Coordinates of C-alpha atoms in Angstrom, one line a residue:
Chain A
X1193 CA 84.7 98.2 135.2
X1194 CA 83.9 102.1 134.8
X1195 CA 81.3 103.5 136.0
X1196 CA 78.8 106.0 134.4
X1197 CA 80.4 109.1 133.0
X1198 CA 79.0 112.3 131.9
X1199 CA 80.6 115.5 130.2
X1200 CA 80.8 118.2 129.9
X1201 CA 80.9 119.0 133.9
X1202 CA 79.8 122.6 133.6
X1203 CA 78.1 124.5 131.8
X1204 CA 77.0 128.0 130.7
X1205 CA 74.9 128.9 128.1
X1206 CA 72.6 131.9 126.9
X1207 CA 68.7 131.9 126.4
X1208 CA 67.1 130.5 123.3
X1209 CA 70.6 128.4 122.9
X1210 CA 70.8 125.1 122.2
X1211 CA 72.7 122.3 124.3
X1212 CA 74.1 118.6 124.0
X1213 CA 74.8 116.5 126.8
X1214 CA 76.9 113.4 127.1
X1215 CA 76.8 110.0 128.8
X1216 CA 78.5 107.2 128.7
X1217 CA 76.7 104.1 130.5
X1218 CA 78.8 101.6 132.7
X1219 CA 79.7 98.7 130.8
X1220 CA 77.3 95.8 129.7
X1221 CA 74.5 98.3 130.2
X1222 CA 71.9 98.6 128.0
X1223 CA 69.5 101.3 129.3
X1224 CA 69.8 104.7 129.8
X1225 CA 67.8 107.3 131.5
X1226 CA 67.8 111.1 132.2
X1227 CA 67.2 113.5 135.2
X1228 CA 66.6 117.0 135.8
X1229 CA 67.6 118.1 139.3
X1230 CA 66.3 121.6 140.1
X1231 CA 68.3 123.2 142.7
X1232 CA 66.7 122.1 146.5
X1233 CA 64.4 119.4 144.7
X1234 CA 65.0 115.8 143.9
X1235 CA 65.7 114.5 140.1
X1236 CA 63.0 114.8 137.8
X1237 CA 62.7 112.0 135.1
X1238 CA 62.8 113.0 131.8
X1239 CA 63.3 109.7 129.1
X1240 CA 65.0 106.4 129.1
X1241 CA 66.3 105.0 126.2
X1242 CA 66.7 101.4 125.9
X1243 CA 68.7 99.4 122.9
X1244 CA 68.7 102.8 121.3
X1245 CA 64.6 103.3 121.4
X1246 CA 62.7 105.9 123.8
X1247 CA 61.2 103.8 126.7
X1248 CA 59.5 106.3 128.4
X1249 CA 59.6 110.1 129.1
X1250 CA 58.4 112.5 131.7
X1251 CA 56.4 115.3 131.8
X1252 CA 59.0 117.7 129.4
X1253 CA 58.4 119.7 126.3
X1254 CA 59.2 118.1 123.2
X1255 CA 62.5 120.3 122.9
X1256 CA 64.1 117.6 125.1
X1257 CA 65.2 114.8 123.1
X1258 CA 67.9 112.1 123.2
X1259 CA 69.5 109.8 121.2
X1260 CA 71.0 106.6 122.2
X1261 CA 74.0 105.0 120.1
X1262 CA 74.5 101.1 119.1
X1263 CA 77.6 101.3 122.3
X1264 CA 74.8 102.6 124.3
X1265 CA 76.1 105.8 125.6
X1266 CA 73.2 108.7 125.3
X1267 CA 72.9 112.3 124.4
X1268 CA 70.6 114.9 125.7
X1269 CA 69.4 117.8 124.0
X1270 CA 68.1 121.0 124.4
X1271 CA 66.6 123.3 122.2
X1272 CA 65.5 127.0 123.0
X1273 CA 67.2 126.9 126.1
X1274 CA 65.4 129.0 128.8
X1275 CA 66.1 130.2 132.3
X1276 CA 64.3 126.9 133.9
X1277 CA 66.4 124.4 132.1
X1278 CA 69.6 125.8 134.9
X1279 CA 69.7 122.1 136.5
X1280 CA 72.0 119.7 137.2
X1281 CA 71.4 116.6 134.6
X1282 CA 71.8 113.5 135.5
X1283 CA 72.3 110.6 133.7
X1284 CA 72.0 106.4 135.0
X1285 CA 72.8 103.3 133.0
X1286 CA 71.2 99.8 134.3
X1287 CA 71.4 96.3 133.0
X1288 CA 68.1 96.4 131.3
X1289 CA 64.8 98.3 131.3
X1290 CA 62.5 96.0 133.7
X1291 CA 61.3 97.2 136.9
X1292 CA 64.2 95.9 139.3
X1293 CA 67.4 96.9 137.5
X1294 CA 69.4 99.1 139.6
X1295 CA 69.9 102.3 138.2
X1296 CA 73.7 103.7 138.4
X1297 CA 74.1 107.4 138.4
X1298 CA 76.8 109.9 136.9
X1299 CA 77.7 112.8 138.9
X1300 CA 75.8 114.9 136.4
X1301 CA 76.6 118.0 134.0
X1302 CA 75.0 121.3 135.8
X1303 CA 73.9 123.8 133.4
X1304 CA 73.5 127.2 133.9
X1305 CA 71.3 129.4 131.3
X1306 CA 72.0 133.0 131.5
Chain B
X47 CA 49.9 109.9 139.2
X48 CA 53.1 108.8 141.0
X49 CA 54.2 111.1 143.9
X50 CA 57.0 111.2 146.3
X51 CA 56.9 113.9 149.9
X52 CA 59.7 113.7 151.8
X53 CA 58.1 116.2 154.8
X54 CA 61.3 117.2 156.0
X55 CA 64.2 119.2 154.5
X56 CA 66.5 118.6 157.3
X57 CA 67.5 116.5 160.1
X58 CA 69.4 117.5 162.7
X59 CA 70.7 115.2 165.1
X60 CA 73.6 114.4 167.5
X61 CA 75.8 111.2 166.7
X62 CA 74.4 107.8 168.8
X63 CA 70.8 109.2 168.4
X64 CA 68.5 107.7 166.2
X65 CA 67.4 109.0 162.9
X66 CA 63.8 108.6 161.3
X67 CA 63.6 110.0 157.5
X68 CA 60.1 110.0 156.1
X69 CA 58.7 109.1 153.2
X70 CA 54.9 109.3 151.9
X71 CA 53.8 108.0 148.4
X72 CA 50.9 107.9 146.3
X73 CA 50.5 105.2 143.6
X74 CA 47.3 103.0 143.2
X75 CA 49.4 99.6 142.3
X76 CA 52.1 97.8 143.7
X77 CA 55.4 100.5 143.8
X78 CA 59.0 99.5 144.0
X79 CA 60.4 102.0 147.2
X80 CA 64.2 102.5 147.3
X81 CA 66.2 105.2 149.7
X82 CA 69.0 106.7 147.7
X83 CA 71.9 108.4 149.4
X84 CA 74.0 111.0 148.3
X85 CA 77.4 112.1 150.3
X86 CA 79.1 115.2 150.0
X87 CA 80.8 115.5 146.8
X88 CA 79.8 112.1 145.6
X89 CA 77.0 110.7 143.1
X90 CA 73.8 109.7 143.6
X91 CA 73.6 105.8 145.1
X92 CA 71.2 103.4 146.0
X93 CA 71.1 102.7 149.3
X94 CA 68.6 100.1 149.9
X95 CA 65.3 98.8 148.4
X96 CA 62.0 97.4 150.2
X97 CA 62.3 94.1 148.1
X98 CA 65.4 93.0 149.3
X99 CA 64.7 93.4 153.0
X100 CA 68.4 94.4 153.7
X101 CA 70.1 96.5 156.6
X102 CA 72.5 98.4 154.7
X103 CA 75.0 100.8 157.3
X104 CA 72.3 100.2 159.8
X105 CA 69.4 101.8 158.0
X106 CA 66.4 100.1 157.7
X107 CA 63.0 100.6 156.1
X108 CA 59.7 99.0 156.1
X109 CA 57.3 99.2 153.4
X110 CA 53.9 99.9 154.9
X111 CA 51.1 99.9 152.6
X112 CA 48.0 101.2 154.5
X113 CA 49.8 104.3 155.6
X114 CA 51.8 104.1 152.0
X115 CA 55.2 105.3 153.9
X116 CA 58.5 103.6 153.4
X117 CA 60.4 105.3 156.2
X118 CA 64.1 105.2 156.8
X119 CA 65.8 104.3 160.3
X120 CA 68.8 104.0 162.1
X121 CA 69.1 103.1 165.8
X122 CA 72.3 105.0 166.3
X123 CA 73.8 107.6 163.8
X124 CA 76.9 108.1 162.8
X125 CA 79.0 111.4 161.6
X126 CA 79.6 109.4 158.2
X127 CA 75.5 109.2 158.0
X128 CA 75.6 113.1 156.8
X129 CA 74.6 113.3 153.9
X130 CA 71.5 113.8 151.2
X131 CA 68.8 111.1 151.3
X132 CA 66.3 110.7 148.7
X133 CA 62.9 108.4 148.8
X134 CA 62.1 107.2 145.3
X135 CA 59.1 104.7 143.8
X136 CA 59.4 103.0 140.7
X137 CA 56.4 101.1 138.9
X138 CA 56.0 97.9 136.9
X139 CA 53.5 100.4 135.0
X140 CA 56.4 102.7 134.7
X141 CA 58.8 100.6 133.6
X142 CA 62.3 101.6 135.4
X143 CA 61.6 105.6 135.6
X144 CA 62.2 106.5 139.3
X145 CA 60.0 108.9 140.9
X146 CA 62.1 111.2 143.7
X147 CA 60.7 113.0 146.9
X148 CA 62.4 116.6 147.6
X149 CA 64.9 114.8 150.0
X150 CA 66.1 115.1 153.3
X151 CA 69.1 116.4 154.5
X152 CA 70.6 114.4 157.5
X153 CA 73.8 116.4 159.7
X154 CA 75.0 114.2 162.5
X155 CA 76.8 116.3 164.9
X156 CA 79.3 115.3 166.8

């Protein structure tokens, strides 16, 4: 069984860019969601996808958005990119979307915006 | 509003001593509290969760709902314990979205 997975690792990018981020959920998971992690501060929600629908999204601007594909691994993008958005993303897979379902984590994609 | 304060930023604390990580919350309803753990160079993972009423690597924690805390303790820590430790609260409201504290970082010494 593999776990969650995420790419790139790293990343670097330049203000008013825009990015794509990539995870791929551990298998026979359904549900996806995606943190920001600020350095020093604990991961931020920003949307979960479930079955390939939004099921909830934090308190980001509208130039975040995801996608989730019929194998349900995600994407996250961002538009604009500005100096704030330099955070470690994170992304967790879990059986389902109910309250209870342990959320697995990838080891994340940290993006830098110069 | 949901809201996570993990008070302290770090924890210092020599190995066989015990360890106390706090954790305040504010929700109105009925929260889910978990304690995940992250070790050095590893991904986030879920350590343990109020509902199940487990003792995972000799941590404990006890929901308690008038003080809305959900502390984490460990009679005797190890040097393995180092690590990061995050609070979080989830929400039948919510759905499955995890709200994190600022976590805690815990250094047993030796």
């Amino acid at each position: 069984e593999t776990g969650v997975t995420q790419s790139p690792t790293h990343l670097i990018k330049t203000r008013g860019q825009q990015v794509t981020l990539r995870c791929s959920s551990q298998s026979g998971h359904n549900t996806v969601s995606w943190y920001q992690q600020a350095l020093g501060q604990g991961p931020q929600f920003i949307f979960q996808y479930y079955r390939e629908e939004e099921n909830g999204r934090g308190n980001f601007p509208p130039r975040f958005s995801g996608l989730q594909f019929p194998n349900y691994s995600s994407e996250l993008n961002v538009n604009a990119l500005e100096l704030d958005d330099s955070a470690l993303y994170l992304c967790a897979s879990s059986l389902a979307a109910g309250l209870g379902n342990e959320q697995f984590f990838g080891p994340g994609t940290r993006l830098t915006v110069l | 509003a949901q809201r996570v304060t993990q008070p302290e930023k770090l924890l210092s604390v020599f190995k066989g001593a015990p360890v106390e990580l706090k954790c305040n919350y504010s929700y109105s309803g009925s929260p889910e509290l978990f304690w995940y753990v992250q070790y050095s160079r590893q991904r986030l993972q879920l350590l343990l969760r109020h509902i199940s009423r487990e003792s995972i690597k000799g941590f404990t924690a006890d929901l308690n709902k008038g003080e809305t805390s959900f502390h984490l303790k460990k009679p005797f820590a190890q040097e393995e314990d180092s690590a990061m430790y995050y609070c979080a609260l989830a929400s039948k409201a919510a759905g499955n979205k995890l709200t994190f504290g600022g976590g805690t970082r815990v250094l047993v010494k030796p």
